[in-house]
Amino acid sequence: MEATDSEGRSQFAVSFSYTLWRNPDDHADPVNLKHLEPDEQAAIETVPPWPRPAWLIETLEMMRYPQLWEAVRTCWSRDHSEYTNLDRQLVDHANHILVNQFRQELGLAPGPTEDGAWKIRPSSVNSAATLEIDGEHVAAFEINTDPFVYAVGAQLRADVVTTVVVARDHLPYLRLALHTRTPAAS
């Protein structure tokens, strides 16, 4: 995500999605597969009469496994505001995951979603948490009250926030720890 104004770039965010391997030592282990609805199964197994590129076949095969969709988001903001605070970024990320990954569980109809009781509110944020980043436990905020997701985030710099939002069902298989990367020198 990128936002610009008359002064140039004002905000930039990157999200990462991951494949969940319940048994990371054996990717072929059936325990790694997710439950597929009949339409999902058909989409994966139906082979069209025309050739498909390798990347498409690989992408279809990955649909068989649970995804941690947009689980980690890191956001740089040029200007500080109520919208760039860690607590607001954490709530917004958690609500983004909820509305896009838990619509059925929340009883939401297709299409645009207005404010509703399903939304996580800023009052749900606990400011006394920690998150492991680069092997160090740093001060963090968390949301540990939603029945579908767990969220945690930290302020990396005055202008950079990172947040993590994952489905509660996946927590037993995860160790929430982040590692920063610096761009390779060219």
N, C-alpha and C. Protein backbone atom coordinates (compact mmCIF):
# COMPACT_ATOMS: atom_id res chain seq x y z
N MET A 1 0.86 -1.16 0.00
CA MET A 1 0.00 0.00 0.00
C MET A 1 0.90 1.22 0.00
N GLU A 2 0.50 2.20 -0.76
CA GLU A 2 1.25 3.45 -0.81
C GLU A 2 0.27 4.61 -0.85
N ALA A 3 0.58 5.65 -0.11
CA ALA A 3 -0.22 6.87 -0.14
C ALA A 3 0.71 8.03 -0.46
N THR A 4 0.23 8.92 -1.31
CA THR A 4 1.02 10.10 -1.66
C THR A 4 0.16 11.34 -1.55
N ASP A 5 0.83 12.46 -1.42
CA ASP A 5 0.15 13.75 -1.42
C ASP A 5 1.05 14.74 -2.15
N SER A 6 0.76 16.01 -2.03
CA SER A 6 1.53 17.02 -2.77
C SER A 6 3.00 17.06 -2.36
N GLU A 7 3.33 16.53 -1.18
CA GLU A 7 4.72 16.51 -0.72
C GLU A 7 5.43 15.21 -1.07
N GLY A 8 4.74 14.29 -1.73
CA GLY A 8 5.33 13.01 -2.09
C GLY A 8 4.73 11.86 -1.29
N ARG A 9 5.50 10.80 -1.14
CA ARG A 9 5.02 9.61 -0.43
C ARG A 9 4.79 9.95 1.04
N SER A 10 3.58 9.63 1.54
CA SER A 10 3.26 9.91 2.94
C SER A 10 3.15 8.64 3.78
N GLN A 11 2.89 7.52 3.11
CA GLN A 11 2.77 6.25 3.83
C GLN A 11 3.07 5.11 2.87
N PHE A 12 3.71 4.08 3.42
CA PHE A 12 4.05 2.91 2.62
C PHE A 12 3.95 1.70 3.53
N ALA A 13 3.23 0.67 3.10
CA ALA A 13 3.08 -0.54 3.90
C ALA A 13 3.32 -1.77 3.05
N VAL A 14 3.90 -2.78 3.66
CA VAL A 14 4.15 -4.05 3.01
C VAL A 14 3.55 -5.14 3.90
N SER A 15 2.82 -6.07 3.29
CA SER A 15 2.24 -7.20 4.02
C SER A 15 2.83 -8.49 3.48
N PHE A 16 3.04 -9.44 4.38
CA PHE A 16 3.55 -10.75 4.01
C PHE A 16 2.54 -11.82 4.38
N SER A 17 2.36 -12.75 3.47
CA SER A 17 1.52 -13.93 3.70
C SER A 17 2.44 -15.15 3.75
N TYR A 18 2.00 -16.17 4.47
CA TYR A 18 2.83 -17.36 4.65
C TYR A 18 1.98 -18.61 4.50
N THR A 19 2.62 -19.70 4.14
CA THR A 19 1.98 -21.01 4.15
C THR A 19 2.22 -21.62 5.52
N LEU A 20 1.18 -22.18 6.11
CA LEU A 20 1.30 -22.84 7.41
C LEU A 20 1.60 -24.32 7.20
N TRP A 21 2.73 -24.77 7.70
CA TRP A 21 3.10 -26.19 7.66
C TRP A 21 2.96 -26.72 9.08
N ARG A 22 1.91 -27.49 9.32
CA ARG A 22 1.73 -28.08 10.65
C ARG A 22 2.85 -29.08 10.95
N ASN A 23 3.35 -29.74 9.92
CA ASN A 23 4.52 -30.60 10.03
C ASN A 23 5.55 -30.08 9.04
N PRO A 24 6.37 -29.12 9.45
CA PRO A 24 7.31 -28.49 8.51
C PRO A 24 8.40 -29.44 8.01
N ASP A 25 8.63 -30.54 8.71
CA ASP A 25 9.67 -31.48 8.28
C ASP A 25 9.22 -32.36 7.12
N ASP A 26 7.90 -32.44 6.89
CA ASP A 26 7.38 -33.29 5.83
C ASP A 26 6.19 -32.61 5.18
N HIS A 27 6.46 -31.83 4.14
CA HIS A 27 5.38 -31.08 3.46
C HIS A 27 4.32 -31.99 2.86
N ALA A 28 4.66 -33.26 2.60
CA ALA A 28 3.70 -34.20 2.02
C ALA A 28 2.78 -34.82 3.08
N ASP A 29 3.05 -34.58 4.35
CA ASP A 29 2.22 -35.12 5.42
C ASP A 29 0.80 -34.56 5.29
N PRO A 30 -0.22 -35.43 5.24
CA PRO A 30 -1.61 -34.96 5.10
C PRO A 30 -2.06 -34.00 6.22
N VAL A 31 -1.39 -34.01 7.35
CA VAL A 31 -1.75 -33.09 8.43
C VAL A 31 -1.59 -31.63 7.98
N ASN A 32 -0.78 -31.40 6.95
CA ASN A 32 -0.56 -30.04 6.45
C ASN A 32 -1.71 -29.52 5.60
N LEU A 33 -2.54 -30.41 5.10
CA LEU A 33 -3.63 -29.99 4.22
C LEU A 33 -4.74 -29.29 4.99
N LYS A 34 -5.39 -28.35 4.33
CA LYS A 34 -6.55 -27.69 4.95
C LYS A 34 -7.82 -28.34 4.41
N HIS A 35 -8.91 -28.13 5.12
CA HIS A 35 -10.21 -28.60 4.64
C HIS A 35 -10.61 -27.72 3.47
N LEU A 36 -10.95 -28.35 2.36
CA LEU A 36 -11.37 -27.60 1.17
C LEU A 36 -12.86 -27.77 0.94
N GLU A 37 -13.51 -26.68 0.63
CA GLU A 37 -14.90 -26.73 0.23
C GLU A 37 -14.96 -27.37 -1.16
N PRO A 38 -16.11 -27.96 -1.54
CA PRO A 38 -16.19 -28.61 -2.86
C PRO A 38 -15.81 -27.71 -4.03
N ASP A 39 -16.19 -26.43 -3.98
CA ASP A 39 -15.84 -25.54 -5.09
C ASP A 39 -14.33 -25.27 -5.13
N GLU A 40 -13.68 -25.20 -3.96
CA GLU A 40 -12.24 -25.02 -3.93
C GLU A 40 -11.54 -26.26 -4.49
N GLN A 41 -12.01 -27.42 -4.07
CA GLN A 41 -11.45 -28.69 -4.55
C GLN A 41 -11.56 -28.77 -6.08
N ALA A 42 -12.72 -28.43 -6.60
CA ALA A 42 -12.94 -28.47 -8.05
C ALA A 42 -12.03 -27.49 -8.78
N ALA A 43 -11.86 -26.31 -8.22
CA ALA A 43 -11.00 -25.30 -8.86
C ALA A 43 -9.56 -25.79 -8.96
N ILE A 44 -9.11 -26.51 -7.95
CA ILE A 44 -7.74 -27.01 -7.95
C ILE A 44 -7.59 -28.18 -8.91
N GLU A 45 -8.56 -29.08 -8.93
CA GLU A 45 -8.42 -30.33 -9.67
C GLU A 45 -8.87 -30.27 -11.13
N THR A 46 -9.66 -29.28 -11.50
CA THR A 46 -10.12 -29.17 -12.89
C THR A 46 -8.98 -28.69 -13.77
N VAL A 47 -8.65 -29.48 -14.75
CA VAL A 47 -7.57 -29.13 -15.68
C VAL A 47 -8.20 -28.63 -16.97
N PRO A 48 -7.92 -27.39 -17.35
CA PRO A 48 -8.51 -26.85 -18.58
C PRO A 48 -7.87 -27.50 -19.81
N PRO A 49 -8.51 -27.36 -20.97
CA PRO A 49 -7.98 -27.97 -22.19
C PRO A 49 -6.76 -27.22 -22.76
N TRP A 50 -6.36 -26.12 -22.20
CA TRP A 50 -5.21 -25.37 -22.67
C TRP A 50 -4.08 -25.50 -21.64
N PRO A 51 -2.87 -25.31 -22.07
CA PRO A 51 -1.74 -25.45 -21.13
C PRO A 51 -1.71 -24.29 -20.13
N ARG A 52 -1.31 -24.61 -18.92
CA ARG A 52 -1.19 -23.59 -17.87
C ARG A 52 0.29 -23.38 -17.55
N PRO A 53 0.67 -22.15 -17.26
CA PRO A 53 2.08 -21.92 -16.89
C PRO A 53 2.40 -22.57 -15.54
N ALA A 54 3.66 -22.89 -15.34
CA ALA A 54 4.11 -23.57 -14.12
C ALA A 54 3.73 -22.78 -12.86
N TRP A 55 3.85 -21.45 -12.92
CA TRP A 55 3.55 -20.64 -11.74
C TRP A 55 2.07 -20.78 -11.34
N LEU A 56 1.19 -20.93 -12.31
CA LEU A 56 -0.23 -21.08 -12.01
C LEU A 56 -0.50 -22.44 -11.38
N ILE A 57 0.12 -23.48 -11.91
CA ILE A 57 -0.04 -24.81 -11.33
C ILE A 57 0.47 -24.83 -9.89
N GLU A 58 1.61 -24.20 -9.66
CA GLU A 58 2.17 -24.14 -8.31
C GLU A 58 1.25 -23.37 -7.37
N THR A 59 0.70 -22.27 -7.85
CA THR A 59 -0.22 -21.46 -7.03
C THR A 59 -1.47 -22.27 -6.69
N LEU A 60 -2.01 -23.00 -7.63
CA LEU A 60 -3.19 -23.83 -7.37
C LEU A 60 -2.87 -24.90 -6.34
N GLU A 61 -1.71 -25.53 -6.43
CA GLU A 61 -1.32 -26.56 -5.46
C GLU A 61 -1.20 -25.98 -4.06
N MET A 62 -0.72 -24.75 -3.94
CA MET A 62 -0.56 -24.12 -2.62
C MET A 62 -1.91 -23.82 -1.97
N MET A 63 -2.99 -23.80 -2.77
CA MET A 63 -4.33 -23.59 -2.21
C MET A 63 -4.76 -24.75 -1.32
N ARG A 64 -4.05 -25.87 -1.39
CA ARG A 64 -4.38 -27.03 -0.56
C ARG A 64 -3.94 -26.84 0.89
N TYR A 65 -3.13 -25.83 1.15
CA TYR A 65 -2.54 -25.63 2.47
C TYR A 65 -3.07 -24.35 3.12
N PRO A 66 -3.16 -24.34 4.44
CA PRO A 66 -3.61 -23.11 5.11
C PRO A 66 -2.63 -21.96 4.87
N GLN A 67 -3.19 -20.79 4.70
CA GLN A 67 -2.39 -19.60 4.48
C GLN A 67 -2.57 -18.63 5.65
N LEU A 68 -1.48 -18.02 6.03
CA LEU A 68 -1.52 -16.92 6.99
C LEU A 68 -1.55 -15.66 6.12
N TRP A 69 -2.75 -15.30 5.69
CA TRP A 69 -2.96 -14.25 4.70
C TRP A 69 -2.66 -12.88 5.30
N GLU A 70 -1.75 -12.15 4.67
CA GLU A 70 -1.34 -10.81 5.12
C GLU A 70 -1.09 -10.79 6.62
N ALA A 71 -0.39 -11.80 7.12
CA ALA A 71 -0.18 -11.97 8.56
C ALA A 71 0.71 -10.89 9.17
N VAL A 72 1.72 -10.47 8.44
CA VAL A 72 2.65 -9.46 8.96
C VAL A 72 2.57 -8.22 8.08
N ARG A 73 2.39 -7.08 8.71
CA ARG A 73 2.33 -5.81 7.98
C ARG A 73 3.30 -4.84 8.64
N THR A 74 4.13 -4.23 7.84
CA THR A 74 5.04 -3.19 8.34
C THR A 74 4.71 -1.91 7.59
N CYS A 75 4.54 -0.84 8.36
CA CYS A 75 4.07 0.43 7.77
C CYS A 75 4.97 1.59 8.18
N TRP A 76 5.44 2.31 7.18
CA TRP A 76 6.18 3.55 7.40
C TRP A 76 5.23 4.71 7.15
N SER A 77 5.27 5.71 8.03
CA SER A 77 4.45 6.91 7.87
C SER A 77 5.33 8.14 8.02
N ARG A 78 5.26 9.02 7.06
CA ARG A 78 6.04 10.26 7.10
C ARG A 78 5.58 11.16 8.24
N ASP A 79 4.26 11.26 8.39
CA ASP A 79 3.70 12.17 9.37
C ASP A 79 2.99 11.39 10.47
N HIS A 80 3.20 11.78 11.70
CA HIS A 80 2.55 11.12 12.83
C HIS A 80 1.11 11.66 12.96
N SER A 81 0.17 10.75 13.17
CA SER A 81 -1.22 11.15 13.41
C SER A 81 -1.91 10.05 14.21
N GLU A 82 -3.15 10.28 14.55
CA GLU A 82 -3.90 9.26 15.28
C GLU A 82 -4.06 7.99 14.44
N TYR A 83 -3.96 8.10 13.13
CA TYR A 83 -4.10 6.95 12.24
C TYR A 83 -2.81 6.14 12.09
N THR A 84 -1.69 6.71 12.49
CA THR A 84 -0.41 6.02 12.35
C THR A 84 0.10 5.45 13.67
N ASN A 85 -0.62 5.70 14.77
CA ASN A 85 -0.22 5.15 16.06
C ASN A 85 -0.24 3.63 16.02
N LEU A 86 0.58 3.00 16.84
CA LEU A 86 0.64 1.55 16.91
C LEU A 86 -0.72 0.94 17.22
N ASP A 87 -1.43 1.49 18.20
CA ASP A 87 -2.73 0.89 18.56
C ASP A 87 -3.73 0.96 17.41
N ARG A 88 -3.75 2.07 16.69
CA ARG A 88 -4.67 2.20 15.56
C ARG A 88 -4.28 1.26 14.41
N GLN A 89 -2.98 1.18 14.13
CA GLN A 89 -2.50 0.28 13.08
C GLN A 89 -2.84 -1.17 13.42
N LEU A 90 -2.70 -1.54 14.69
CA LEU A 90 -3.00 -2.91 15.12
C LEU A 90 -4.49 -3.22 14.96
N VAL A 91 -5.34 -2.32 15.39
CA VAL A 91 -6.79 -2.49 15.26
C VAL A 91 -7.18 -2.56 13.78
N ASP A 92 -6.64 -1.67 12.97
CA ASP A 92 -6.98 -1.66 11.54
C ASP A 92 -6.55 -2.96 10.85
N HIS A 93 -5.35 -3.45 11.18
CA HIS A 93 -4.87 -4.69 10.58
C HIS A 93 -5.76 -5.86 11.01
N ALA A 94 -6.09 -5.94 12.30
CA ALA A 94 -6.94 -7.02 12.79
C ALA A 94 -8.32 -6.98 12.12
N ASN A 95 -8.91 -5.81 12.00
CA ASN A 95 -10.22 -5.69 11.34
C ASN A 95 -10.14 -6.04 9.86
N HIS A 96 -9.04 -5.71 9.22
CA HIS A 96 -8.82 -6.07 7.81
C HIS A 96 -8.82 -7.59 7.64
N ILE A 97 -8.14 -8.28 8.52
CA ILE A 97 -8.10 -9.74 8.46
C ILE A 97 -9.49 -10.30 8.75
N LEU A 98 -10.15 -9.79 9.75
CA LEU A 98 -11.49 -10.28 10.09
C LEU A 98 -12.46 -10.14 8.93
N VAL A 99 -12.55 -8.96 8.33
CA VAL A 99 -13.54 -8.73 7.28
C VAL A 99 -13.21 -9.51 6.01
N ASN A 100 -11.93 -9.84 5.79
CA ASN A 100 -11.55 -10.55 4.58
C ASN A 100 -11.40 -12.05 4.76
N GLN A 101 -11.21 -12.53 5.97
CA GLN A 101 -10.99 -13.95 6.19
C GLN A 101 -12.06 -14.63 7.05
N PHE A 102 -12.89 -13.86 7.72
CA PHE A 102 -13.87 -14.43 8.65
C PHE A 102 -15.28 -13.91 8.41
N ARG A 103 -15.60 -13.58 7.18
CA ARG A 103 -16.92 -13.03 6.86
C ARG A 103 -18.04 -13.99 7.26
N GLN A 104 -17.88 -15.25 6.91
CA GLN A 104 -18.93 -16.24 7.22
C GLN A 104 -19.10 -16.39 8.73
N GLU A 105 -17.99 -16.51 9.45
CA GLU A 105 -18.05 -16.67 10.89
C GLU A 105 -18.68 -15.45 11.57
N LEU A 106 -18.47 -14.28 10.97
CA LEU A 106 -19.02 -13.04 11.52
C LEU A 106 -20.45 -12.78 11.05
N GLY A 107 -20.94 -13.60 10.12
CA GLY A 107 -22.29 -13.42 9.59
C GLY A 107 -22.42 -12.21 8.69
N LEU A 108 -21.34 -11.86 7.99
CA LEU A 108 -21.35 -10.68 7.12
C LEU A 108 -21.79 -11.06 5.71
N ALA A 109 -22.64 -10.26 5.15
CA ALA A 109 -23.10 -10.45 3.77
C ALA A 109 -21.99 -10.04 2.81
N PRO A 110 -22.03 -10.56 1.59
CA PRO A 110 -21.05 -10.13 0.59
C PRO A 110 -21.18 -8.63 0.33
N GLY A 111 -20.08 -8.04 -0.10
CA GLY A 111 -20.09 -6.63 -0.45
C GLY A 111 -19.52 -5.76 0.65
N PRO A 112 -19.62 -4.45 0.45
CA PRO A 112 -19.07 -3.51 1.44
C PRO A 112 -19.68 -3.73 2.81
N THR A 113 -18.87 -3.53 3.82
CA THR A 113 -19.30 -3.77 5.20
C THR A 113 -19.25 -2.47 5.98
N GLU A 114 -20.37 -2.10 6.52
CA GLU A 114 -20.43 -0.90 7.36
C GLU A 114 -19.90 -1.24 8.75
N ASP A 115 -19.74 -0.23 9.58
CA ASP A 115 -19.35 -0.48 10.96
C ASP A 115 -20.33 -1.45 11.59
N GLY A 116 -19.82 -2.28 12.47
CA GLY A 116 -20.69 -3.24 13.11
C GLY A 116 -20.10 -3.73 14.41
N ALA A 117 -20.90 -4.52 15.10
CA ALA A 117 -20.48 -5.05 16.39
C ALA A 117 -19.30 -6.00 16.26
N TRP A 118 -19.05 -6.53 15.07
CA TRP A 118 -17.95 -7.46 14.85
C TRP A 118 -16.59 -6.80 14.95
N LYS A 119 -16.51 -5.51 14.75
CA LYS A 119 -15.23 -4.81 14.69
C LYS A 119 -14.52 -4.77 16.04
N ILE A 120 -13.22 -4.94 15.97
CA ILE A 120 -12.39 -4.75 17.16
C ILE A 120 -12.26 -3.25 17.40
N ARG A 121 -12.37 -2.86 18.65
CA ARG A 121 -12.30 -1.44 19.02
C ARG A 121 -10.95 -1.15 19.70
N PRO A 122 -10.51 0.08 19.68
CA PRO A 122 -9.24 0.44 20.33
C PRO A 122 -9.18 0.06 21.81
N SER A 123 -10.32 -0.01 22.46
CA SER A 123 -10.33 -0.37 23.89
C SER A 123 -9.88 -1.82 24.12
N SER A 124 -9.81 -2.62 23.06
CA SER A 124 -9.36 -4.02 23.16
C SER A 124 -7.84 -4.16 23.19
N VAL A 125 -7.13 -3.08 22.96
CA VAL A 125 -5.68 -3.14 22.87
C VAL A 125 -5.05 -3.16 24.26
N ASN A 126 -4.19 -4.15 24.49
CA ASN A 126 -3.42 -4.27 25.72
C ASN A 126 -2.03 -3.72 25.42
N SER A 127 -1.60 -2.71 26.15
CA SER A 127 -0.31 -2.06 25.88
C SER A 127 0.82 -2.66 26.71
N ALA A 128 0.59 -3.79 27.37
CA ALA A 128 1.62 -4.40 28.24
C ALA A 128 2.05 -5.76 27.72
N ALA A 129 2.31 -5.85 26.43
CA ALA A 129 2.74 -7.12 25.83
C ALA A 129 4.18 -7.01 25.36
N THR A 130 4.72 -8.12 24.86
CA THR A 130 6.04 -8.12 24.24
C THR A 130 5.96 -8.90 22.94
N LEU A 131 6.91 -8.63 22.06
CA LEU A 131 7.03 -9.33 20.79
C LEU A 131 8.51 -9.55 20.54
N GLU A 132 8.87 -10.76 20.12
CA GLU A 132 10.26 -11.05 19.81
C GLU A 132 10.58 -10.53 18.41
N ILE A 133 11.58 -9.65 18.36
CA ILE A 133 12.07 -9.11 17.09
C ILE A 133 13.58 -9.22 17.10
N ASP A 134 14.13 -9.91 16.12
CA ASP A 134 15.57 -10.13 16.02
C ASP A 134 16.15 -10.72 17.30
N GLY A 135 15.41 -11.64 17.91
CA GLY A 135 15.89 -12.34 19.10
C GLY A 135 15.71 -11.58 20.40
N GLU A 136 15.21 -10.36 20.35
CA GLU A 136 15.00 -9.55 21.54
C GLU A 136 13.51 -9.37 21.79
N HIS A 137 13.11 -9.42 23.05
CA HIS A 137 11.71 -9.15 23.38
C HIS A 137 11.55 -7.64 23.56
N VAL A 138 10.68 -7.06 22.75
CA VAL A 138 10.48 -5.61 22.77
C VAL A 138 9.06 -5.31 23.24
N ALA A 139 8.87 -4.10 23.74
CA ALA A 139 7.54 -3.65 24.18
C ALA A 139 6.60 -3.70 22.99
N ALA A 140 5.39 -4.19 23.25
CA ALA A 140 4.42 -4.35 22.16
C ALA A 140 3.02 -4.13 22.68
N PHE A 141 2.08 -4.00 21.75
CA PHE A 141 0.66 -3.97 22.04
C PHE A 141 0.07 -5.26 21.50
N GLU A 142 -1.00 -5.74 22.13
CA GLU A 142 -1.66 -6.94 21.62
C GLU A 142 -3.17 -6.81 21.72
N ILE A 143 -3.85 -7.61 20.92
CA ILE A 143 -5.30 -7.79 21.00
C ILE A 143 -5.50 -9.28 21.22
N ASN A 144 -5.96 -9.62 22.41
CA ASN A 144 -6.11 -11.02 22.78
C ASN A 144 -7.54 -11.29 23.24
N THR A 145 -8.49 -10.54 22.68
CA THR A 145 -9.88 -10.65 23.11
C THR A 145 -10.81 -11.14 22.01
N ASP A 146 -10.36 -11.16 20.77
CA ASP A 146 -11.22 -11.56 19.66
C ASP A 146 -11.26 -13.09 19.56
N PRO A 147 -12.43 -13.67 19.31
CA PRO A 147 -12.51 -15.13 19.23
C PRO A 147 -11.87 -15.73 17.98
N PHE A 148 -11.59 -14.94 16.95
CA PHE A 148 -11.08 -15.47 15.69
C PHE A 148 -9.60 -15.17 15.43
N VAL A 149 -9.12 -14.03 15.91
CA VAL A 149 -7.73 -13.65 15.62
C VAL A 149 -7.00 -13.22 16.88
N TYR A 150 -5.68 -13.35 16.82
CA TYR A 150 -4.78 -12.79 17.83
C TYR A 150 -3.92 -11.79 17.09
N ALA A 151 -3.66 -10.63 17.69
CA ALA A 151 -2.87 -9.59 17.05
C ALA A 151 -1.84 -9.04 18.02
N VAL A 152 -0.67 -8.74 17.49
CA VAL A 152 0.40 -8.15 18.28
C VAL A 152 1.21 -7.23 17.37
N GLY A 153 1.75 -6.17 17.92
CA GLY A 153 2.52 -5.25 17.11
C GLY A 153 3.48 -4.43 17.93
N ALA A 154 4.46 -3.84 17.26
CA ALA A 154 5.47 -3.04 17.95
C ALA A 154 5.87 -1.85 17.10
N GLN A 155 6.36 -0.84 17.80
CA GLN A 155 6.90 0.36 17.16
C GLN A 155 8.37 0.09 16.90
N LEU A 156 8.78 -0.01 15.63
CA LEU A 156 10.18 -0.28 15.30
C LEU A 156 11.03 0.98 15.36
N ARG A 157 10.47 2.07 14.87
CA ARG A 157 11.08 3.40 14.92
C ARG A 157 9.93 4.39 15.08
N ALA A 158 10.25 5.63 15.24
CA ALA A 158 9.19 6.65 15.40
C ALA A 158 8.25 6.65 14.20
N ASP A 159 8.77 6.27 13.02
CA ASP A 159 7.97 6.32 11.80
C ASP A 159 7.60 4.94 11.24
N VAL A 160 7.93 3.86 11.96
CA VAL A 160 7.69 2.51 11.45
C VAL A 160 7.01 1.65 12.52
N VAL A 161 5.91 1.02 12.11
CA VAL A 161 5.13 0.11 12.96
C VAL A 161 5.05 -1.24 12.27
N THR A 162 5.14 -2.31 13.04
CA THR A 162 4.90 -3.64 12.48
C THR A 162 3.81 -4.32 13.29
N THR A 163 2.91 -5.02 12.59
CA THR A 163 1.81 -5.72 13.24
C THR A 163 1.71 -7.13 12.69
N VAL A 164 1.23 -8.03 13.54
CA VAL A 164 1.03 -9.43 13.17
C VAL A 164 -0.39 -9.81 13.56
N VAL A 165 -1.13 -10.40 12.64
CA VAL A 165 -2.49 -10.87 12.92
C VAL A 165 -2.63 -12.27 12.36
N VAL A 166 -2.96 -13.23 13.24
CA VAL A 166 -3.12 -14.62 12.80
C VAL A 166 -4.40 -15.21 13.40
N ALA A 167 -4.94 -16.18 12.69
CA ALA A 167 -6.12 -16.89 13.18
C ALA A 167 -5.77 -17.65 14.45
N ARG A 168 -6.63 -17.61 15.42
CA ARG A 168 -6.40 -18.32 16.68
C ARG A 168 -6.18 -19.82 16.45
N ASP A 169 -6.87 -20.40 15.47
CA ASP A 169 -6.72 -21.83 15.18
C ASP A 169 -5.29 -22.19 14.81
N HIS A 170 -4.53 -21.23 14.30
CA HIS A 170 -3.16 -21.50 13.88
C HIS A 170 -2.13 -21.29 14.99
N LEU A 171 -2.50 -20.64 16.07
CA LEU A 171 -1.54 -20.30 17.12
C LEU A 171 -0.77 -21.50 17.67
N PRO A 172 -1.39 -22.68 17.87
CA PRO A 172 -0.60 -23.80 18.41
C PRO A 172 0.58 -24.22 17.52
N TYR A 173 0.56 -23.83 16.26
CA TYR A 173 1.61 -24.22 15.33
C TYR A 173 2.65 -23.13 15.09
N LEU A 174 2.51 -22.01 15.78
CA LEU A 174 3.36 -20.85 15.50
C LEU A 174 4.16 -20.41 16.71
N ARG A 175 5.32 -19.85 16.43
CA ARG A 175 6.08 -19.06 17.41
C ARG A 175 6.15 -17.68 16.79
N LEU A 176 5.47 -16.73 17.39
CA LEU A 176 5.42 -15.39 16.82
C LEU A 176 6.72 -14.66 17.13
N ALA A 177 7.56 -14.55 16.13
CA ALA A 177 8.84 -13.85 16.24
C ALA A 177 9.14 -13.27 14.87
N LEU A 178 9.67 -12.07 14.86
CA LEU A 178 9.97 -11.39 13.60
C LEU A 178 11.47 -11.17 13.46
N HIS A 179 11.86 -11.08 12.22
CA HIS A 179 13.27 -10.81 11.90
C HIS A 179 13.30 -9.68 10.89
N THR A 180 14.02 -8.61 11.19
CA THR A 180 14.10 -7.50 10.25
C THR A 180 15.10 -7.82 9.15
N ARG A 181 14.82 -7.28 8.00
CA ARG A 181 15.70 -7.45 6.85
C ARG A 181 16.08 -6.08 6.33
N THR A 182 17.30 -5.95 5.94
CA THR A 182 17.74 -4.72 5.32
C THR A 182 17.92 -5.00 3.84
N PRO A 183 17.62 -4.02 3.00
CA PRO A 183 17.77 -4.24 1.55
C PRO A 183 19.22 -4.58 1.21
N ALA A 184 19.38 -5.45 0.25
CA ALA A 184 20.72 -5.81 -0.23
C ALA A 184 21.34 -4.61 -0.92
N ALA A 185 22.62 -4.45 -0.70
CA ALA A 185 23.35 -3.34 -1.37
C ALA A 185 23.45 -3.64 -2.85
N SER A 186 23.27 -2.62 -3.66
CA SER A 186 23.33 -2.85 -5.12
C SER A 186 24.69 -2.52 -5.68
